[in-house]
Coordinates of C-alpha atoms and ligand atoms in Angstrom, one line a residue:
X1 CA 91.8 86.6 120.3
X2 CA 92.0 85.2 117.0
X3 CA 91.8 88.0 114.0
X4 CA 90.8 88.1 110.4
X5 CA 90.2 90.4 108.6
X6 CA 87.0 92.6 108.8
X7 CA 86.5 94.4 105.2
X8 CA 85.0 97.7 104.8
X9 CA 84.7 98.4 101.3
X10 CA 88.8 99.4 100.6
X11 CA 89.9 99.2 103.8
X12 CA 90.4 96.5 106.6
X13 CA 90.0 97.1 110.1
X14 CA 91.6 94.8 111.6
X15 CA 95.7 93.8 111.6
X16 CA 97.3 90.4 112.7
X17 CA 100.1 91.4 114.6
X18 CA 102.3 88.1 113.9
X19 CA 101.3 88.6 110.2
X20 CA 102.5 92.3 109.9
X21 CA 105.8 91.0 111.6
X22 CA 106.2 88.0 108.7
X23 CA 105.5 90.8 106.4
X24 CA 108.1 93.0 107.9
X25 CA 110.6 89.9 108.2
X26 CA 110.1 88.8 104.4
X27 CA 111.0 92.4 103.1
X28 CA 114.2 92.0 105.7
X29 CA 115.1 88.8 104.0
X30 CA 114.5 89.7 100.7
X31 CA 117.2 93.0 101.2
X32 CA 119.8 91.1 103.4
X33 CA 119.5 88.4 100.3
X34 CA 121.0 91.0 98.1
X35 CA 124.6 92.4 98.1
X36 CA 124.9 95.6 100.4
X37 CA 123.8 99.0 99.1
X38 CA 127.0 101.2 98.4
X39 CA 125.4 104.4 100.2
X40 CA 126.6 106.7 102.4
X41 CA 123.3 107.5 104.0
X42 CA 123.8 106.4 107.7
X43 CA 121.3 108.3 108.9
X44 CA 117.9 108.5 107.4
X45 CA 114.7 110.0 108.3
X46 CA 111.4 108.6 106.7
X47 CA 108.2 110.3 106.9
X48 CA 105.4 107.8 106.7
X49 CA 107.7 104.8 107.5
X50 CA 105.2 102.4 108.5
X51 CA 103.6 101.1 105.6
X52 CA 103.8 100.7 101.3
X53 CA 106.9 102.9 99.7
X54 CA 107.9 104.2 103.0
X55 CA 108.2 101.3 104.9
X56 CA 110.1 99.4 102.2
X57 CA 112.4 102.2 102.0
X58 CA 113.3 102.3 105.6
X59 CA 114.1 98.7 105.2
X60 CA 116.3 99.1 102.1
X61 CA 118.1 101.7 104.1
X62 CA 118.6 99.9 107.5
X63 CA 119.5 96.9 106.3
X64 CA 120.8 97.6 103.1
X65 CA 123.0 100.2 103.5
X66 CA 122.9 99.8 107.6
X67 CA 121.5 103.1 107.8
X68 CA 120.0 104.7 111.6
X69 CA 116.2 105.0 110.5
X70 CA 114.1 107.8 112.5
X71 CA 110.6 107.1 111.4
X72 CA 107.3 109.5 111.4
X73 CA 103.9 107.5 111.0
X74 CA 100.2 108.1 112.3
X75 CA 99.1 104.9 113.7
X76 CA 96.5 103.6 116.1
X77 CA 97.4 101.7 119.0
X78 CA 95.0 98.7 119.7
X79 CA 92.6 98.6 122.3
X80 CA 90.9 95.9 125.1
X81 CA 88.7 95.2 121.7
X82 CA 89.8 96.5 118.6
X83 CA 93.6 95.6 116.9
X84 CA 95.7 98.2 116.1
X85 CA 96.5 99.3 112.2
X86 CA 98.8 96.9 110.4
X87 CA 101.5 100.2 110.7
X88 CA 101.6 99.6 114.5
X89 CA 102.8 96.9 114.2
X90 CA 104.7 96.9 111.3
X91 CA 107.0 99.6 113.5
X92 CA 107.2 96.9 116.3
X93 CA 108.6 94.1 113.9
X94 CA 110.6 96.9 112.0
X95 CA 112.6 98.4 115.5
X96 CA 112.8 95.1 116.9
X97 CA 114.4 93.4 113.8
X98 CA 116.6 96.3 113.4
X99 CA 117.9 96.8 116.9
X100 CA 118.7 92.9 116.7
X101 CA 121.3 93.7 113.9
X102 CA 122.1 96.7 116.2
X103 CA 120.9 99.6 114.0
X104 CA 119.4 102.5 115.7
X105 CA 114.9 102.8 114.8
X106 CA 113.0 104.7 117.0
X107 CA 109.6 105.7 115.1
X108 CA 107.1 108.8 116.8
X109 CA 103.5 108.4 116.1
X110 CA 101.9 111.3 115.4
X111 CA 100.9 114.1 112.9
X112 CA 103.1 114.9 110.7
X113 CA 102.0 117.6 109.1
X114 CA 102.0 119.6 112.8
X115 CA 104.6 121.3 113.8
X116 CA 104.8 120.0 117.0
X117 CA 106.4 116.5 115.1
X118 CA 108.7 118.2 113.5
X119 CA 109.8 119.5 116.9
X120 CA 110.2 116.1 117.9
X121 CA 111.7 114.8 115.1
X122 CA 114.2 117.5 115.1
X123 CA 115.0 117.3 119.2
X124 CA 115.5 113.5 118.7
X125 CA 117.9 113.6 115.8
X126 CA 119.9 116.3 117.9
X127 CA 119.6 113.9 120.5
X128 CA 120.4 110.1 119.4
X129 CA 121.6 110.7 115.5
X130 CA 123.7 113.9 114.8
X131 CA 122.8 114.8 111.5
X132 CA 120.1 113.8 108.7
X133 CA 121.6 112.5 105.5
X134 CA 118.8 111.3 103.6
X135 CA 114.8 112.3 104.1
X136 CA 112.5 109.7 102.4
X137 CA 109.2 111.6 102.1
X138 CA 106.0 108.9 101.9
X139 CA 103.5 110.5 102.9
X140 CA 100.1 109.5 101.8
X141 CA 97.0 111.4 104.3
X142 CA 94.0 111.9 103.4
X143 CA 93.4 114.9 105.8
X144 CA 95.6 117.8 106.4
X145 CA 95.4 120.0 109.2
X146 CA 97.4 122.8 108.5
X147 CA 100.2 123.9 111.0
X148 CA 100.4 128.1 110.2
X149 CA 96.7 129.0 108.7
X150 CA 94.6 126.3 111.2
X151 CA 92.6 124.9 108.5
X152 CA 92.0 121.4 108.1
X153 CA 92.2 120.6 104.2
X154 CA 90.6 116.9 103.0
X155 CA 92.1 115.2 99.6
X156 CA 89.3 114.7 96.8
X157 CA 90.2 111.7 94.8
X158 CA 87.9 113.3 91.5
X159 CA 88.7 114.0 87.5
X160 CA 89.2 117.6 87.0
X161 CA 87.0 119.4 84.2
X162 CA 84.2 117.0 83.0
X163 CA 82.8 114.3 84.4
X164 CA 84.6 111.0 83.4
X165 CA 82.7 108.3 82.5
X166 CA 85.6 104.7 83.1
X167 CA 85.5 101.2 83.8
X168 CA 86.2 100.4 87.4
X169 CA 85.8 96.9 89.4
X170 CA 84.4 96.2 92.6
X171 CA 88.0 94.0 94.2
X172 CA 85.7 92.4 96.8
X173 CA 83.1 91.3 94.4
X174 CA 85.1 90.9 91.0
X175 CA 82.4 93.1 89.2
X176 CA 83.9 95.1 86.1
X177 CA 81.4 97.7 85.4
X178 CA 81.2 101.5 83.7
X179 CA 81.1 104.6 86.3
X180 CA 80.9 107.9 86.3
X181 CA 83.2 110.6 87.9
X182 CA 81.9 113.8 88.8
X183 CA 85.0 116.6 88.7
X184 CA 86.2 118.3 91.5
X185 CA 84.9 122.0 92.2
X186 CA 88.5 124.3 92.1
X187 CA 88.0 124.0 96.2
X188 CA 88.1 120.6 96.3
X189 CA 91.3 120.4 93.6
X190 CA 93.0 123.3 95.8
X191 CA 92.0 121.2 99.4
X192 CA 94.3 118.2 97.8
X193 CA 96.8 120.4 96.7
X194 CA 97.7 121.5 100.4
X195 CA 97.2 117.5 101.7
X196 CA 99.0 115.9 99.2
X197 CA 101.1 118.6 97.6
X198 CA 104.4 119.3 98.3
X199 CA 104.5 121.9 100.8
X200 CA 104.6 120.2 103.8
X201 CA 107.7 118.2 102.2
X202 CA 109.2 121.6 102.0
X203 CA 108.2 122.2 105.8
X204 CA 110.1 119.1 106.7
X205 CA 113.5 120.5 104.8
X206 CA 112.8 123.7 106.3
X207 CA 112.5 122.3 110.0
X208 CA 116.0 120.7 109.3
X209 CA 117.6 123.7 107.9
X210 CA 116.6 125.4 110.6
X211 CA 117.9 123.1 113.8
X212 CA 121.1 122.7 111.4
X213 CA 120.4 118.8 111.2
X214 CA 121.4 118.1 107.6
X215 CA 124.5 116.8 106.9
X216 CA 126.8 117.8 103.4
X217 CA 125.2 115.8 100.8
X218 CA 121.7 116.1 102.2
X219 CA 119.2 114.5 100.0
X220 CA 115.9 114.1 100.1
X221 CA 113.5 112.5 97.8
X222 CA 109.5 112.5 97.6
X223 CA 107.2 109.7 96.1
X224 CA 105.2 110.3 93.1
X225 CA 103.1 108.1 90.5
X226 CA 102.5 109.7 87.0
X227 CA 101.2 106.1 85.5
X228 CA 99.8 104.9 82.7
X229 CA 97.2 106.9 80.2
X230 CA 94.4 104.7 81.4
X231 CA 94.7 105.6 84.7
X232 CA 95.2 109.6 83.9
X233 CA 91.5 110.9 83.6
X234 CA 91.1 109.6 87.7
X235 CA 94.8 110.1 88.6
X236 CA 97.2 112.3 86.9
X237 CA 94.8 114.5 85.3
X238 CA 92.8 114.6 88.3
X239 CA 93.2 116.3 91.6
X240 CA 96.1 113.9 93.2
X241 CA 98.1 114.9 89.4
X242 CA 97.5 118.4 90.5
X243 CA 98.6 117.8 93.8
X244 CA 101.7 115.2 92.6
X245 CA 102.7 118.7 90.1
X246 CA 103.1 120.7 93.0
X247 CA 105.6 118.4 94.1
X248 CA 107.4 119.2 91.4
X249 CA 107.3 122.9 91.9
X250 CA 108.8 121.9 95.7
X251 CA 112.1 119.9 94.2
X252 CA 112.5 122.9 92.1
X253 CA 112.4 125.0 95.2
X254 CA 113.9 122.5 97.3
X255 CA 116.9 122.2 95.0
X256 CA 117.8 125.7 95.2
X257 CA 117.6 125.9 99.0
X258 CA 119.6 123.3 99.1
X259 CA 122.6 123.8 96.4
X260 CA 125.1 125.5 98.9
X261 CA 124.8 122.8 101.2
X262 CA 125.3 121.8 99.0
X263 CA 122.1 118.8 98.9
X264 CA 119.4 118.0 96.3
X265 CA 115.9 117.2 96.6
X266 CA 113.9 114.8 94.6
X267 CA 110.2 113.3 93.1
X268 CA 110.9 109.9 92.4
X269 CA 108.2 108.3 90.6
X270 CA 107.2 104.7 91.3
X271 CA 105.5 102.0 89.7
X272 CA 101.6 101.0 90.9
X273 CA 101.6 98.9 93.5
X274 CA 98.6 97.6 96.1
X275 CA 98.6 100.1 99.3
X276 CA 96.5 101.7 101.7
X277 CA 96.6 104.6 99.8
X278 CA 96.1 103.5 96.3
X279 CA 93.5 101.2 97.0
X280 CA 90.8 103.9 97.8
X281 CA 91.1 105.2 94.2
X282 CA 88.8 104.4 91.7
X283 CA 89.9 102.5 88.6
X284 CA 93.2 102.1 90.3
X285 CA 92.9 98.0 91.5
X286 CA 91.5 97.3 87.4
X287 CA 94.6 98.6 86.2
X288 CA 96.8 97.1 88.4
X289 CA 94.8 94.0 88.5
X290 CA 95.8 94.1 84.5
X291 CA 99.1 95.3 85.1
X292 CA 100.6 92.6 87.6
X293 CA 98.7 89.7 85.2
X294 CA 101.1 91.2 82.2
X295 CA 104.2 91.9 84.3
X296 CA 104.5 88.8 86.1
X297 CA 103.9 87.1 82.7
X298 CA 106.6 89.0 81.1
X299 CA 108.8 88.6 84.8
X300 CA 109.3 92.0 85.2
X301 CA 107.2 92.9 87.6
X302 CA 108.4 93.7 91.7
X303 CA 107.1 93.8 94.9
X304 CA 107.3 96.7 96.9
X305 CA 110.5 95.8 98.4
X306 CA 112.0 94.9 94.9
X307 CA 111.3 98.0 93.5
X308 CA 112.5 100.2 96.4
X309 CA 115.5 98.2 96.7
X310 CA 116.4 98.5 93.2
X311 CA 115.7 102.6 93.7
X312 CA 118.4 102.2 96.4
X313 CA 120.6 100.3 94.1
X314 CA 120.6 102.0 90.4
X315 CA 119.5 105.8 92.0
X316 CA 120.1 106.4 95.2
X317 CA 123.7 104.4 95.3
X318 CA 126.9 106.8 95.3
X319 CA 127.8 108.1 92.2
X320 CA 124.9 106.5 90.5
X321 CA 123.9 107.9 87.3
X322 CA 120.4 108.7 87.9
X323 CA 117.7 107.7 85.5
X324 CA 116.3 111.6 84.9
X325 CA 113.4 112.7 83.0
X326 CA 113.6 116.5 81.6
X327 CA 111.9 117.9 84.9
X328 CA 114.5 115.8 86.8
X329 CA 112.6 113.4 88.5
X330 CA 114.1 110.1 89.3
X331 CA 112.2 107.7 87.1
X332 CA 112.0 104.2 88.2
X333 CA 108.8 103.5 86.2
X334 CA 110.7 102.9 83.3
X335 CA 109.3 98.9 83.4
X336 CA 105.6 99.8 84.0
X337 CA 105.4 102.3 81.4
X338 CA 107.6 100.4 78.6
X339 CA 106.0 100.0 75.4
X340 CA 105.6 96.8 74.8
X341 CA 103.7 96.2 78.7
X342 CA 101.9 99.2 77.6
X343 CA 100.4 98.0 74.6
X344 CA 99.3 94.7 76.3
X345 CA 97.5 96.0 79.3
X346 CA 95.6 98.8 77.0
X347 CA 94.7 95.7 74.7
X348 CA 93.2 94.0 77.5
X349 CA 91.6 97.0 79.1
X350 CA 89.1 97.4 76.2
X351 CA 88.4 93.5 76.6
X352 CA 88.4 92.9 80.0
X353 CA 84.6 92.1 81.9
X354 CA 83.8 90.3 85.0
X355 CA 83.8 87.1 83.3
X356 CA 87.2 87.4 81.5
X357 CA 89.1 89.4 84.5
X358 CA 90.4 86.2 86.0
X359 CA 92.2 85.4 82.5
X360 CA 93.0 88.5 81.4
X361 CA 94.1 90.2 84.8
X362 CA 95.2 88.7 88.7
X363 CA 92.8 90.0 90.7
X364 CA 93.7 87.6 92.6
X365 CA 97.4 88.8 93.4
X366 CA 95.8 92.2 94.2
X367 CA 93.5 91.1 96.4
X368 CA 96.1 89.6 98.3
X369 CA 98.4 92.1 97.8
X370 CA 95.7 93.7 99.7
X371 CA 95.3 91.3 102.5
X372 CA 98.9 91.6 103.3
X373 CA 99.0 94.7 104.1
X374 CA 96.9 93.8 107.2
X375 CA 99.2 91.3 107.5
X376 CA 97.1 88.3 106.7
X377 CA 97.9 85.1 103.7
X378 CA 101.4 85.5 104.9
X379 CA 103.5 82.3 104.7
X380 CA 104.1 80.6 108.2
X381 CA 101.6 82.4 110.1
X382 CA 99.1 80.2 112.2
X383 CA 96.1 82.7 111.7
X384 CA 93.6 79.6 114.0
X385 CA 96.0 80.7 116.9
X386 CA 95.3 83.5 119.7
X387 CA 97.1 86.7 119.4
X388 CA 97.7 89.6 121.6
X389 CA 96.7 92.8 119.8
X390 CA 98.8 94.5 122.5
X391 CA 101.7 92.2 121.8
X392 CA 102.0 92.3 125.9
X393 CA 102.6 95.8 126.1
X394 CA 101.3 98.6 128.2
X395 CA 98.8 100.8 125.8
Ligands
LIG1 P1 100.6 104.0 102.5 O1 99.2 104.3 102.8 O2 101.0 102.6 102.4 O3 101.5 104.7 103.6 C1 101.3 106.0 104.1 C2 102.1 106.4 105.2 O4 101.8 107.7 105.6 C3 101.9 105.5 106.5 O5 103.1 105.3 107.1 C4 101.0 106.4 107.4 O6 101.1 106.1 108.8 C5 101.6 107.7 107.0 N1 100.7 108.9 107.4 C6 99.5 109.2 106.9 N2 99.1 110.3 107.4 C7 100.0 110.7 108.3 C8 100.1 111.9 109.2 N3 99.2 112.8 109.2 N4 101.2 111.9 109.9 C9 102.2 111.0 109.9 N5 102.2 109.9 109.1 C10 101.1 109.8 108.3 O7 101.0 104.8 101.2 P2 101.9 104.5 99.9 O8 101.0 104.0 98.8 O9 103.1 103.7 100.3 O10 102.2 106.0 99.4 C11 103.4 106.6 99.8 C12 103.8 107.6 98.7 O11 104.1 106.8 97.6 C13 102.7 108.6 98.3 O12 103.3 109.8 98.1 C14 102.2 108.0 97.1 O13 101.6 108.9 96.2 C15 103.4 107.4 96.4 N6 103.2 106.4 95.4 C16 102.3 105.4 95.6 C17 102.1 104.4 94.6 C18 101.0 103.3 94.8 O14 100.7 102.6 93.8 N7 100.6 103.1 96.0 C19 102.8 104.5 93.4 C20 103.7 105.5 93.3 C21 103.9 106.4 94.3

């Protein structure tokens, strides 16, 4: 069949298999372009591996640092008449390209959050890898379904306190406009805590302490975004900062459980970039749209794969001196968040309308940003030719 993409407000339901695998290929390229990571994680497990942070970060690791990836994802497999989601077959393109250079990949599809997965995860690291070195936590769900208490928790993406009244744009439609944000009752902030919070990163240590799969040294390291002031009335005052604070609380935790190991666990807080995830939150695209616009100008801005490689470089490299804020979080948003970008994209905020965003922002890279997440605008791809959703395999 031939596939293009089918938009449904901020998301895409369809995936072009040989697109996702260029995408997956260019983020190999761009690592194996740089010199090797010094890093003594050889093997790494990555919970949410197939797309955005987690998926780069599985790259940077494998080939890299040549790293045996496990990786946990929730993915659906295509059917006679529907493709599967671009992280199906991102985990094709990944395992295949990896198991060409030799490097173990094996990634299990499933809920993460259950703790059936992590009986799986743990069975196959005994199994194929030994022990866990490093445990990238990526997780971004917007349901949780929880493993002990049986209740099934959904995020609220919401201000907390007062209704927020914001500028916003429509990404299909370029339309800047004014909107209001009704708050979040305390049951929906508390519902995003236990989806997005950092609990279930703590399950995930837990289940490794337990089978005795963490090896001296363990680290593990969970994704946050703290942002910039105009995005903090939707995002880190809001429900997913209450949620991202918990996190917080868990590296604390995590960091004593760990210290005998002795190991060290991790929020690592990224810049803004165009995912799954961060698409679906209000007055997230306008900022970024702003943001790329001024950091490509000023050429510091990265792609996903830059920015996690660089992680893997400057933070995550033995003996690096990490880059620590006063609650110890590795802080890689130290480009987004400099003054001097700052200043700029608030300037431009107060100016920017739909008739000015194409000057003043790049919608235009974020939308396809966007697209290539579904693995379509990629370089070399023939989109006019027919393509096997099932990529010829038994589903
Ligand atoms: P994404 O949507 O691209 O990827 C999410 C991953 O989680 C996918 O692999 C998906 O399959 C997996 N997943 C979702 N539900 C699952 C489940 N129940 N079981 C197993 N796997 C599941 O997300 P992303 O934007 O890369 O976000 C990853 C992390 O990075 C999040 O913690 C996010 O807050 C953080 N972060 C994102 C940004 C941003 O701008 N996107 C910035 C900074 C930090």
């Amino acid at each position: 069949m031939i596939i293009a993409p089918r938009i449904r407000g901020f998301i895409c339901t369809t995936a072009h298999p040989a697109g996702c695998a260029a995408n997956v290929h260019e983020q190999v390229g761009l690592v194996r372009s740089q010199a090797p990571l010094s890093s003594n994680a050889r093997n790494v497990l990555v919970v949410g591996a197939s797309g955005g942070y987690g998926l780069a970060s599985r790259i940077a690791a494998a080939f890299g640092g040549g790293a045996a990836t496990l990786g946990v994802s929730f993915e659906r497999q295509p059917t006679a008449t529907r493709t599967a989601t671009a992280g199906w077959y991102n985990n094709i393109a990944f395992e295949e390209a990896a198991k060409a250079q030799g490097l173990y990949a094996t990634t299990l599809d499933g809920d993460a959050f259950s703790d059936e997965m992590k009986g799986t995860v743990t069975e196959r690291i005994r199994s194929d890898m030994g022990e866990i070195d490093l445990l990238i936590y990526s997780l971004a769900s917007p349901v949780r379904q929880h493993p002990r208490n049986g209740q099934r928790y959904r995020s609220s993406i919401k201000p907390l306190g007062e209704t927020v009244h914001i500028k916003t744009v429509n990404v299909e439609k370029g339309d800047v406009h004014e909107v209001d944000l009704a708050p979040a009752s305390e049951e929906e902030a508390a519902s995003t805590v236990a989806v997005m919070g950092g609990e279930d990163w703590e399950m995930w240590v837990d289940a490794l302490a337990e089978a005795g799969l963490m090896a001296k040294g363990f680290r593990t390291v969970s994704y946050n975004y703290l942002g910039s002031e105009l995005t903090w009335p939707i995002y880190r005052n809001g429900t997913l900062g209450r949620a991202k604070e918990d996190l917080d609380r868990a590296a604390k935790a995590l960091m004593a459980r760990l210290a005998n190991l002795p190991g060290e666990a991790r929020v690592v807080t990224l810049k803004a970039i165009v995912s799954q995830a961060s698409s679906a939150i209000p007055v997230v695209p306008l900022y970024t749209s702003l943001l790329f616009r001024v950091m490509k100008d000023a050429r510091v801005h990265e792609e996903i794969i830059e920015h996690i490689h660089r992680l893997f470089a400057t933070q995550l490299a033995d003996g690096a001196r990490m880059n620590l804020d006063e609650q110890g979080r590795i802080r890689m948003d130290d480009w987004e968040l400099a003054d001097d970008i700052q200043e700029e994209v608030r300037r431009r905020w107060s100016l920017v309308t739909s008739e000015n965003l194409a000057q003043l922002g790049d919608l235009e890279g974020v939308r396809a940003d966007f697209l290539k997440i579904f693995g379509f605008g990629l370089d070399g791809v023939d989109y006019s030719t027919d393509q096997d959703p099932a990529l010829g395999r038994m589903v």
